[in-house]
Amino acid sequence: MATTTPTRGVHGSRPGRRAPKPMTPGRQAWRSRLWRFDDKASPYAYIAPFFLVFGAFGLYPLIYTGWIALHRVEMTGLDQMEWVGWENFSNILQDDEFWTAVTNTFVIGVISTVPQLMMALGLAHLLNYKLRASTFWRTVILTPYATSVASAALVFALVFRADGGLLNWVLGFFGAGETNWANGHWTSNIAIAIIVIWRWTGYNTLIYLAAMQAVPSDLYEAASLDGASRWQQFRNVTIPALRPTILFTIVISTIGSMQLFGEPLLLEGGQIGAQGGSEHQYETLSIYLYNYGWNLGHLGPAAAVAWAMLVLLLLIAAINWLVGRFMRKTAA
Amino acid sequence: MTTTSPMTAPEHRRVSKAPVRHEPARRRRFKPGAGRQHHAGPFAYFALAVVGLGSLFPLYWTLVAASRTQDEILDTTPPLIPGGNLFNNLEAAWEQANLGKAIVNTVIVSSSITLATLFFCTLAGYAFAKMRFKGRGALMTMVIATLTIPPQLSVVPLFMMMSDIGWGGQLESVIFPTLVSAFGVFFMRQYLLEALPYELIEAGRVDGANNLRIVWSIVLPVARPAMMVLGMLTFVQAWNDFFWPYLALNQQNPTLQVALGQLSASYVPDQSIVMAGALISTLPLLVVFVIFGKQIVGGIMSGAVKG
C-alpha cells in the first residue's frame, strides 16, 4: 500500500502510517495496477457525463443544424429531408422581416443591457456601504430573479396595455396616458427591455457587489490620503478594479439578449406574439426562428436562422475581444 | 480576479457587521469595499427603498390581478388592493390550462434535473479541482466556453432527434439535455479548490480508500454547503425554463411555464385567469426564495466573482 501512494495524484505518501494489512508480492502488484488504473481513469469518468450530455444534446445538434439548413424539412414529415442547397439562407437574407428581427434584437439588447448594468453598478455601490438589514435589501433586489420569464412577461403585458394598462393610468396623471406601447417600434422595444431590466438588475448587482468586496481597502486608503473624493475613488479605484467583472457581465447579458423569446412572445400573446407584433415591430431572432419552425412548420429556414445567430454571436464575441484588448491597453 | 473565500455567506455576515470597535486595535487587511468605511446615508436607504418597491410591485400586482375580474383590472382606475375573486380564477385557470398535470410535470422535471446536476457537477467539479490528469486545463476551458452557446442554435435538430427516439412531447426531451450544467461544474470546482484540503484526500488514500470511496466519504460532506446553493439555483432555473420546453412539449403534457404560455395564447384569454396561473407558477418559488433567499444571494455572489 504505502509503496503505491507516491504515484497517486498530486501528493506523496505520508510517512509513519502503515498499510492496513501485509500482502504477498503478487497480490500487491495486482492491486497496485488496479490502483493506478483507478487513478488514471477516475477523473475522466467523473467529467465524462458533462461531455457526453453536451456532445449529444449541444454540440452534435449544433453541427447538424448546419446540415438541416441546407434541406427542406417540414414539421408535418420530420423524416423527409430534401436537399435545397443555399436556398434557405438566401431566402432569409432577402427577407425584410429577418433584418427587422436582427435590428430589434440588437436594439433591445443595447437598451436593456446598458441601463441595467449601470443601475446594477450604482446599486452595488449603495449595498457596499455599511447598511442596516443588508441581507434583506439584497434579497429584495434579487426577488425578480425567482420569477419566470412567462409570469414576468404576462404581468408586464398588463402594465403596458393600451387601455386599462397600469402604466398609462399612472402617466395619465402627467397628461400622457395615450401610448399604445405594443404598437410602436420604439415603445414596444422599450417595454421588452424593461421586463429584462426588471428580472436581471438584481442578479448583476450581486455580481458587482461581490467583486467590490474583493477590492483591497488599502487602495481606498491610499486614494483618500491623496485627497481623492468619494466619487473620484469610485471612478478611479472601484471601476478599474471591477473591469474584468464588468466585461464578464457584458458578455453574459449580450448572450442573454440574443435569446429573448418569452418576453416578446407574451407581450401581446397569441398569433400576434408568435410573429413579434402585428407589424413585427418587436420580433426578435428567437421569435423569427420559432415562427418559421413551429408556427409555419418550415424547419429548414429555422435552422438557417440558427446558423445566422451563430455567425452574429461570433461577431459579437470578436467585438468583445477587441474591446477587452482595447480596455486592457488603455489600462496599462 | 482576486479571490475571496468561495462561500460568501459567512463572508458577508462578517462584513455586514464589520466590527468598528476593533478597528484601532486590529486592522484588517481586507476591509472590503469603497463605501464600506462609511455608513449609508438617508439617500442610500431612499434609493434602495424605491428600487425594492419596483422589484416587488409586479409580484404584488400579480396577486391583485389574480384576485379580481378582468373588468376590474382593466378599469380606467385599476384596483390597487386584492379583491375576492381569487378562488374562482384559480379554479378557472386549473381547468383551462391543465395545471394539475403541469404542476406534477414541473416537479418531476425540476427535481430530476436538480438531483442529476448535483451529482454529476460535484463529481466533475472535484475532478477539475483536485485531480491531476492530461488535458485538464483545455477541458475546463471547453466547459466554460459552452456557457456561451445559446440553446437556440440546436433546437431544430434536437426537436427532430427527440421525435426520432420517441421522446417527442415527453418530459425526457426536457430533462436529458439539462442533466449537467457547465455553470454547475465551474461552481463546484471553484468551491472545492479552496474548501477541500489535499491533506483530507491524502488521509483517505493512506487509509486505503479508492477514488469513489473518497468522493463518497470525503468530498461529498465537504461539498454539501455548495451543493445546497447549486441545488437551489438549478431548481429555480429548471422550474422557470421556458424556451425549449415551450417548443418540445405540448398542451397535453406541459410544464407550468408552458401551460402559462398556452393559457395566454388561447382565444381571447381572460387576464385575471392568466394572472391566477402566473400566481400558481410563481408562488412555490417565492416560498423557496423567502426561506433560502440568503443562501441564494450568497451563492450568486460566490459563483460570479472569480470570472
XYZ file of C-alpha atoms in Angstrom:
639
model
C 0.000 0.000 0.000
C 2.465 2.565 1.142
C 4.581 1.804 -1.887
C 1.798 2.711 -4.253
C 0.879 6.049 -2.748
C 3.650 8.154 -4.322
C 2.241 7.520 -7.787
C -1.192 8.619 -6.730
C -2.295 12.071 -7.667
C -0.558 15.192 -6.609
C 0.761 14.287 -3.218
C 3.261 11.928 -1.745
C 2.715 9.309 0.890
C 2.624 10.257 4.470
C 5.483 8.657 6.343
C 4.799 6.896 9.569
C 1.497 5.375 8.577
C 1.405 1.797 7.522
C -0.797 -0.120 5.168
C -3.671 -1.882 6.891
C -2.512 -5.412 6.177
C 0.608 -7.002 4.714
C 0.224 -8.532 1.274
C 2.011 -11.084 -0.836
C 4.111 -9.614 -3.691
C 1.845 -10.895 -6.485
C -1.262 -9.599 -4.864
C 0.437 -6.320 -4.261
C 1.349 -5.893 -7.929
C -2.196 -6.635 -8.992
C -3.595 -4.214 -6.501
C -1.159 -1.537 -7.428
C -2.098 -1.931 -11.083
C -5.726 -1.648 -10.074
C -4.955 1.481 -8.077
C -3.106 3.039 -10.925
C -5.968 2.305 -13.289
C -8.394 3.784 -10.780
C -6.228 6.886 -10.645
C -5.852 7.273 -14.384
C -9.457 6.589 -15.293
C -11.383 8.169 -12.445
C -11.009 11.828 -13.398
C -12.150 11.080 -16.927
C -15.065 9.061 -15.629
C -16.105 11.959 -13.400
C -16.081 14.561 -16.133
C -17.489 12.220 -18.787
C -21.197 12.900 -18.048
C -20.810 16.561 -18.860
C -19.102 15.918 -22.161
C -21.487 13.121 -23.104
C -24.570 15.236 -22.447
C -23.071 18.277 -24.101
C -21.927 16.256 -27.086
C -25.269 14.570 -27.601
C -27.618 17.480 -26.909
C -25.429 20.515 -27.583
C -22.550 20.047 -29.975
C -23.961 17.381 -32.276
C -27.265 19.242 -32.829
C -25.354 22.483 -33.336
C -23.439 20.979 -36.239
C -26.444 19.059 -37.518
C -28.325 22.389 -37.625
C -25.985 23.439 -40.421
C -26.886 20.321 -42.393
C -30.634 20.768 -41.881
C -30.306 24.376 -43.017
C -29.412 23.063 -46.448
C -32.590 20.982 -46.680
C -36.326 21.320 -46.877
C -37.816 19.751 -43.749
C -41.421 20.233 -42.742
C -42.960 19.838 -39.314
C -45.547 17.550 -40.909
C -42.947 14.987 -42.043
C -39.871 15.156 -39.907
C -38.178 12.170 -41.531
C -38.251 13.590 -45.038
C -35.301 15.792 -45.906
C -34.911 17.225 -49.379
C -31.671 18.877 -50.457
C -32.136 22.542 -51.434
C -28.619 23.930 -51.045
C -28.313 27.549 -50.026
C -31.945 28.349 -50.758
C -32.946 28.669 -47.110
C -30.094 31.037 -46.417
C -30.761 33.233 -49.426
C -34.457 33.281 -48.542
C -33.963 34.557 -45.035
C -31.250 37.003 -46.046
C -33.620 38.543 -48.597
C -36.447 38.669 -46.091
C -37.017 42.154 -44.659
C -38.538 40.518 -41.602
C -35.227 38.849 -40.836
C -33.412 42.169 -40.820
C -36.164 43.682 -38.685
C -35.545 40.848 -36.224
C -31.800 41.456 -36.279
C -32.340 45.164 -35.644
C -34.836 44.553 -32.852
C -32.603 42.006 -31.163
C -29.748 44.462 -31.312
C -31.796 47.488 -30.174
C -33.457 45.641 -27.301
C -30.067 44.196 -26.362
C -28.499 47.635 -26.073
C -31.374 49.435 -24.358
C -31.757 46.646 -21.843
C -28.104 45.880 -21.145
C -26.650 49.365 -20.812
C -29.109 50.882 -18.289
C -29.302 47.569 -16.468
C -25.583 47.270 -15.864
C -25.239 50.927 -14.931
C -28.073 50.633 -12.443
C -26.550 47.445 -11.086
C -23.229 49.201 -10.593
C -24.872 52.055 -8.694
C -26.940 49.700 -6.587
C -23.950 47.546 -5.775
C -22.136 50.679 -4.634
C -25.038 51.538 -2.315
C -25.185 47.995 -0.959
C -21.478 48.161 -0.307
C -21.984 50.842 2.324
C -22.383 49.823 5.906
C -26.063 49.120 5.837
C -28.796 48.151 8.230
C -30.501 44.889 7.193
C -28.149 44.429 4.268
C -29.238 40.837 3.642
C -32.832 41.999 3.448
C -32.037 44.552 0.754
C -30.012 42.061 -1.230
C -32.790 39.505 -1.114
C -35.473 42.036 -2.098
C -33.459 43.222 -5.064
C -32.872 39.648 -6.202
C -36.527 38.591 -5.906
C -37.414 39.198 -9.594
C -34.779 36.580 -10.454
C -37.063 33.987 -8.868
C -39.925 34.689 -11.265
C -40.170 33.044 -14.641
C -39.987 34.784 -17.989
C -43.576 33.758 -18.557
C -45.070 35.271 -15.408
C -42.914 38.387 -15.654
C -43.887 38.956 -19.278
C -47.577 38.396 -18.551
C -47.669 40.820 -15.622
C -45.850 43.470 -17.579
C -48.154 42.858 -20.538
C -50.961 44.034 -18.245
C -48.923 47.005 -17.082
C -48.173 48.052 -20.672
C -51.680 47.507 -22.031
C -53.023 50.304 -24.203
C -56.407 50.514 -22.493
C -56.689 49.783 -18.825
C -52.915 49.436 -18.514
C -51.366 50.427 -15.214
C -48.571 52.457 -16.773
C -50.863 54.555 -18.929
C -53.044 55.147 -15.868
C -50.060 56.487 -13.946
C -48.842 58.516 -16.926
C -52.368 59.910 -17.188
C -51.697 61.994 -14.084
C -48.987 63.726 -16.076
C -51.258 64.151 -19.045
C -49.600 61.474 -21.195
C -51.658 58.324 -20.966
C -52.395 57.567 -24.602
C -49.394 55.441 -25.535
C -50.085 52.167 -27.296
C -46.908 50.523 -26.066
C -47.011 47.315 -28.060
C -47.779 49.049 -31.326
C -44.849 51.402 -31.718
C -41.450 50.165 -32.758
C -39.549 52.025 -30.050
C -42.208 51.809 -27.359
C -42.549 48.041 -27.746
C -38.786 47.586 -27.680
C -38.615 49.718 -24.550
C -41.389 47.695 -22.932
C -39.499 44.460 -23.561
C -36.253 45.989 -22.342
C -37.989 46.985 -19.104
C -39.064 43.388 -18.475
C -35.478 42.271 -18.998
C -34.116 45.019 -16.771
C -36.594 44.163 -14.044
C -35.626 40.496 -14.000
C -31.843 40.813 -14.222
C -30.699 44.002 -12.486
C -30.606 42.382 -9.055
C -28.569 39.458 -10.337
C -25.937 41.731 -11.849
C -25.952 43.915 -8.747
C -24.905 40.964 -6.614
C -22.155 40.033 -9.028
C -20.773 43.563 -8.831
C -21.175 43.678 -5.087
C -19.147 40.505 -4.688
C -16.405 41.941 -6.853
C -16.434 45.216 -4.912
C -15.986 43.401 -1.648
C -12.867 41.779 -3.009
C -11.186 45.125 -3.698
C -8.474 45.597 -1.063
C -9.186 48.580 1.142
C -5.554 49.722 1.013
C -6.320 51.116 -2.393
C -9.047 53.292 -0.939
C -6.900 54.369 1.969
C -4.128 55.369 -0.398
C -6.609 57.217 -2.579
C -8.137 59.119 0.315
C -4.667 60.009 1.602
C -4.054 61.516 -1.800
C -7.160 63.598 -1.273
C -9.494 61.787 -3.658
C -13.175 62.445 -3.106
C -15.591 59.550 -2.811
C -16.690 59.988 -6.380
C -13.082 60.018 -7.536
C -12.462 56.861 -5.534
C -15.436 55.209 -7.210
C -14.248 56.293 -10.656
C -10.545 55.657 -10.255
C -10.398 52.742 -7.844
C -13.677 50.807 -7.940
C -14.365 50.862 -11.672
C -10.837 49.814 -12.756
C -10.822 47.036 -10.165
C -14.167 45.831 -11.468
C -13.161 45.888 -15.122
C -12.956 42.093 -15.597
C -16.275 41.622 -13.816
C -17.908 44.307 -15.930
C -16.641 42.628 -19.064
C -17.988 39.316 -17.793
C -21.463 40.764 -17.182
C -21.449 42.429 -20.589
C -20.707 39.095 -22.234
C -23.380 37.272 -20.233
C -26.011 39.957 -20.852
C -25.222 40.115 -24.549
C -25.638 36.378 -24.912
C -28.848 36.603 -22.894
C -30.272 39.328 -25.076
C -29.568 37.250 -28.198
C -32.028 34.733 -26.802
C -35.016 36.922 -25.911
C -38.089 34.839 -26.578
C -40.694 34.726 -23.827
C -40.853 38.484 -23.320
C -41.819 39.363 -26.909
C -43.908 36.207 -27.362
C -46.154 37.004 -24.425
C -46.254 40.792 -24.642
C -49.462 40.518 -26.645
C -49.751 36.738 -26.781
C -51.485 34.520 -29.308
C -50.797 34.694 -33.021
C -49.656 38.326 -32.790
C -46.983 37.398 -30.255
C -45.796 34.490 -32.372
C -44.997 36.991 -35.156
C -43.439 39.540 -32.849
C -46.272 42.048 -33.180
C -48.767 42.860 -35.902
C -46.026 44.547 -37.941
C -43.132 42.532 -36.477
C -42.276 45.680 -34.563
C -40.800 43.710 -31.639
C -39.867 40.479 -33.374
C -36.549 39.096 -32.126
C -34.375 36.457 -33.765
C -35.688 33.730 -31.464
C -39.257 34.664 -32.346
C -38.329 34.647 -36.030
C -36.865 31.166 -35.627
C -39.914 29.969 -33.698
C -42.303 31.480 -36.217
C -40.598 29.752 -39.137
C -40.136 26.400 -37.462
C -43.001 25.922 -35.057
C -45.665 28.329 -36.271
C -45.313 27.924 -40.046
C -43.696 24.493 -39.790
C -40.652 25.029 -42.027
C -37.669 23.674 -40.116
C -35.098 24.238 -42.872
C -35.208 28.036 -42.766
C -35.476 27.876 -38.963
C -32.163 26.019 -38.918
C -30.692 28.625 -41.264
C -31.758 31.308 -38.762
C -29.975 29.375 -36.019
C -26.774 29.453 -38.031
C -27.191 33.126 -38.751
C -27.432 33.594 -34.977
C -24.199 31.647 -34.570
C -22.455 33.980 -37.012
C -23.807 37.021 -35.169
C -22.643 35.546 -31.885
C -19.135 35.025 -33.230
C -19.150 38.615 -34.493
C -20.160 39.869 -31.060
C -17.500 37.674 -29.454
C -14.882 39.178 -31.752
C -16.035 42.699 -30.888
C -15.998 41.839 -27.199
C -12.494 40.511 -27.511
C -11.321 43.635 -29.307
C -12.980 45.876 -26.734
C -11.401 43.862 -23.936
C -7.990 44.188 -25.522
C -8.520 47.902 -26.002
C -9.579 48.299 -22.369
C -6.537 46.414 -21.161
C -4.299 48.558 -23.312
C -5.728 51.817 -22.037
C -5.412 50.499 -18.505
C -1.736 49.716 -18.944
C -9.878 38.497 -10.391
C -8.900 38.490 -6.807
C -10.282 35.556 -4.970
C -12.318 35.662 -1.846
C -13.305 32.669 0.163
C -15.595 30.676 -2.076
C -18.728 30.747 0.012
C -19.580 34.269 0.809
C -22.369 33.551 3.241
C -20.064 33.712 6.261
C -18.044 36.348 4.469
C -20.730 38.918 4.150
C -22.114 38.146 7.540
C -18.714 39.226 8.774
C -18.518 42.370 6.707
C -22.065 43.476 7.244
C -21.419 43.623 10.937
C -17.961 44.993 10.484
C -16.553 45.426 13.965
C -15.869 49.132 14.125
C -14.794 48.853 17.739
C -11.866 46.618 16.865
C -10.583 48.977 14.261
C -7.778 50.711 16.168
C -6.577 47.553 17.850
C -6.561 45.157 14.894
C -6.650 46.465 11.367
C -7.935 44.099 8.779
C -6.015 43.989 5.572
C -9.026 43.139 3.503
C -11.527 45.543 4.854
C -13.715 45.307 1.841
C -15.186 47.928 -0.325
C -15.374 51.561 -1.178
C -18.250 52.751 0.892
C -17.567 50.116 3.465
C -15.927 52.581 5.816
C -18.954 54.830 5.685
C -22.453 54.335 6.936
C -25.121 54.602 4.303
C -26.872 57.955 4.376
C -30.607 58.525 4.092
C -30.282 58.878 0.334
C -28.972 55.317 0.043
C -31.915 53.950 2.019
C -34.340 56.011 -0.036
C -32.852 54.783 -3.320
C -32.867 51.177 -2.118
C -36.463 51.508 -0.979
C -37.526 52.812 -4.389
C -35.718 50.004 -6.204
C -37.038 47.447 -3.732
C -40.561 48.663 -4.310
C -40.022 48.416 -8.047
C -38.752 44.859 -7.588
C -41.686 43.706 -5.530
C -44.571 45.641 -7.058
C -45.084 43.458 -10.168
C -45.359 40.435 -7.880
C -47.903 42.198 -5.723
C -49.772 43.289 -8.839
C -49.921 39.632 -9.945
C -51.729 38.850 -6.723
C -54.084 41.816 -7.113
C -54.917 40.920 -10.714
C -55.367 37.243 -9.873
C -57.932 38.104 -7.207
C -60.073 40.409 -9.357
C -62.099 40.088 -12.539
C -60.818 41.101 -15.944
C -63.189 44.097 -15.997
C -61.849 45.319 -12.682
C -58.162 45.171 -13.587
C -58.730 46.853 -16.943
C -60.934 49.550 -15.442
C -59.972 53.189 -16.062
C -58.940 53.276 -12.402
C -57.121 49.968 -11.789
C -57.576 48.486 -8.298
C -54.533 48.555 -6.048
C -55.668 46.093 -3.411
C -56.657 42.417 -3.788
C -60.296 41.548 -4.358
C -62.406 38.480 -3.667
C -62.249 36.596 -6.937
C -59.067 34.631 -6.287
C -60.587 31.187 -5.893
C -62.817 31.500 -8.932
C -59.818 32.463 -11.025
C -57.637 29.695 -9.632
C -60.349 27.172 -10.401
C -60.801 28.520 -13.932
C -57.049 28.504 -14.559
C -56.852 24.976 -13.207
C -59.456 23.785 -15.686
C -58.371 25.769 -18.724
C -54.636 25.195 -18.540
C -54.210 21.604 -17.417
C -52.474 22.961 -14.321
C -52.707 19.799 -12.228
C -50.696 17.856 -14.769
C -48.405 20.860 -15.271
C -47.522 21.040 -11.585
C -46.716 17.338 -11.391
C -44.632 17.597 -14.561
C -42.747 20.653 -13.328
C -41.914 18.988 -10.044
C -40.672 15.867 -11.848
C -38.604 17.867 -14.317
C -37.083 20.291 -11.805
C -36.230 17.724 -9.180
C -34.687 15.216 -11.559
C -32.625 17.913 -13.242
C -31.524 19.227 -9.854
C -30.533 15.826 -8.489
C -28.627 14.843 -11.632
C -26.904 18.209 -11.853
C -25.783 17.996 -8.238
C -24.406 14.518 -8.641
C -22.585 14.984 -11.940
C -21.378 18.518 -11.280
C -19.903 17.618 -7.913
C -18.009 14.700 -9.448
C -16.751 16.775 -12.368
C -16.001 19.759 -10.161
C -13.949 17.545 -7.851
C -12.016 16.078 -10.752
C -11.251 19.520 -12.161
C -10.338 20.981 -8.791
C -8.266 18.271 -7.162
C -7.264 15.550 -9.579
C -4.415 15.717 -11.998
C -4.986 14.403 -15.493
C -3.952 15.075 -19.057
C -5.896 17.845 -20.782
C -7.426 19.196 -17.605
C -6.900 22.855 -18.462
C -8.133 22.528 -22.031
C -11.185 20.529 -20.990
C -12.085 23.061 -18.309
C -11.816 25.832 -20.880
C -14.195 23.879 -23.081
C -16.667 23.566 -20.215
C -16.633 27.323 -19.692
C -16.846 28.004 -23.413
C -20.069 26.016 -23.654
C -21.659 28.603 -21.356
C -21.734 30.982 -24.286
C -23.760 28.767 -26.636
C -27.447 29.709 -26.655
C -29.950 26.835 -26.860
C -31.458 28.437 -29.972
C -28.584 27.108 -32.028
C -29.515 23.487 -31.547
C -33.277 23.316 -31.044
C -34.226 22.347 -34.585
C -32.222 19.106 -34.773
C -32.901 18.483 -31.088
C -36.612 18.520 -31.836
C -36.126 16.073 -34.710
C -33.871 13.812 -32.632
C -36.370 13.705 -29.800
C -39.201 12.763 -32.090
C -36.906 10.145 -33.668
C -36.168 8.349 -30.415
C -39.774 8.569 -29.288
C -39.358 11.351 -26.744
C -41.331 13.886 -28.756
C -43.598 15.778 -26.378
C -42.290 13.714 -23.455
C -40.652 15.042 -20.299
C -37.465 13.160 -21.180
C -36.870 15.611 -24.003
C -36.726 18.424 -21.463
C -34.831 16.573 -18.740
C -31.985 14.923 -20.604
C -30.388 17.927 -22.339
C -30.002 19.674 -18.959
C -28.687 16.830 -16.807
C -25.341 18.555 -16.220
C -24.591 22.233 -16.467
C -21.330 23.957 -17.290
C -22.105 26.547 -14.658
C -22.528 23.795 -12.068
C -19.203 22.173 -12.923
C -17.492 25.546 -12.701
C -19.253 26.426 -9.471
C -18.350 23.178 -7.713
C -14.768 23.387 -8.948
C -14.344 26.883 -7.547
C -15.721 25.801 -4.218
C -13.714 22.608 -3.897
C -10.479 24.296 -4.951
C -10.411 26.102 -1.644
C -12.720 24.186 0.649
C -11.162 20.757 0.214
C -7.612 20.465 1.578
C -5.307 17.947 -0.070
C -4.491 16.568 3.359
C -8.011 15.210 3.705
C -7.851 13.351 0.395
C -4.415 12.103 1.249
C -5.540 10.827 4.587
C -8.264 8.886 2.856
C -5.748 7.420 0.448
C -3.407 6.331 3.172
C -6.311 4.589 4.801
C -6.707 2.650 1.566
C -9.812 4.239 0.117
C -10.283 4.156 -3.630
C -11.434 7.214 -5.571
C -15.151 6.533 -5.348
C -14.858 5.938 -1.651
C -13.028 9.253 -1.252
C -15.758 11.030 -3.168
C -18.417 9.452 -1.031
C -16.945 9.947 2.415
C -14.718 13.000 1.993
C -15.724 15.111 -0.994
C -19.489 14.967 -0.615
C -19.569 16.064 3.038
C -17.172 18.921 2.325
C -19.141 19.976 -0.749
C -22.518 19.973 0.961
C -22.906 23.748 1.503
C -22.057 24.476 -2.114
C -24.364 21.683 -3.244
C -27.206 23.288 -1.320
C -26.681 26.555 -3.156
C -26.182 24.970 -6.563
C -29.265 22.850 -5.950
C -31.426 25.875 -5.313
C -30.064 27.815 -8.266
C -30.590 24.831 -10.541
C -34.079 24.222 -9.225
C -35.104 27.838 -9.805
C -33.719 27.718 -13.312
C -35.320 24.400 -14.208
C -38.660 25.488 -12.776
C -38.630 28.711 -14.805
C -37.213 27.398 -18.076
C -39.377 28.448 -20.993
C -37.863 28.348 -24.470
C -37.046 24.695 -25.069
C -39.954 23.276 -23.027
C -42.327 25.528 -24.992
C -41.039 24.048 -28.242
C -40.692 20.480 -27.037
C -43.850 19.920 -25.003
C -47.499 20.297 -25.903
C -50.830 21.187 -24.391
C -51.493 17.642 -23.212
C -48.196 17.332 -21.367
C -46.982 20.797 -20.319
C -44.807 22.182 -17.559
C -46.179 25.147 -15.626
C -44.437 27.709 -17.793
C -45.620 26.025 -20.963
C -49.172 25.846 -19.639
C -48.972 29.505 -18.736
C -47.767 30.436 -22.219
C -50.591 28.441 -23.766
C -53.185 29.897 -21.415
C -52.246 33.379 -22.534
C -52.182 32.308 -26.178
C -55.698 30.875 -26.016
C -58.508 32.561 -27.875
C -59.463 35.826 -26.060
C -57.810 34.996 -22.752
C -59.263 36.353 -19.530
C -56.391 38.301 -17.971
C -57.438 37.652 -14.382
C -57.364 33.911 -15.040
C -53.987 34.203 -16.740
C -52.708 36.045 -13.666
C -54.058 33.297 -11.429
C -51.983 30.874 -13.479
C -48.951 33.125 -13.116
C -49.505 33.219 -9.378
C -49.611 29.422 -9.153
C -46.407 29.085 -11.142
C -44.547 31.739 -9.130
C -45.724 31.081 -5.597
C -43.728 27.905 -4.851
C -40.500 29.593 -5.904
C -41.262 32.695 -3.876
C -41.684 30.484 -0.828
C -38.335 28.824 -1.569
C -36.871 32.263 -2.008
C -38.198 33.649 1.248
C -36.771 30.666 3.126
C -33.425 30.331 1.354
C -33.003 33.859 -0.018
C -29.830 34.451 1.960
C -28.126 31.313 0.650
C -29.189 32.035 -2.937
C -27.839 35.567 -2.633
C -24.577 34.211 -1.258
C -24.449 31.600 -3.991
C -24.800 34.101 -6.801
C -22.176 36.303 -5.196
C -19.710 33.460 -4.794
C -20.340 31.921 -8.193
C -19.561 35.059 -10.066
C -16.532 36.753 -8.607
C -13.886 34.544 -9.999
C -14.830 35.015 -13.667
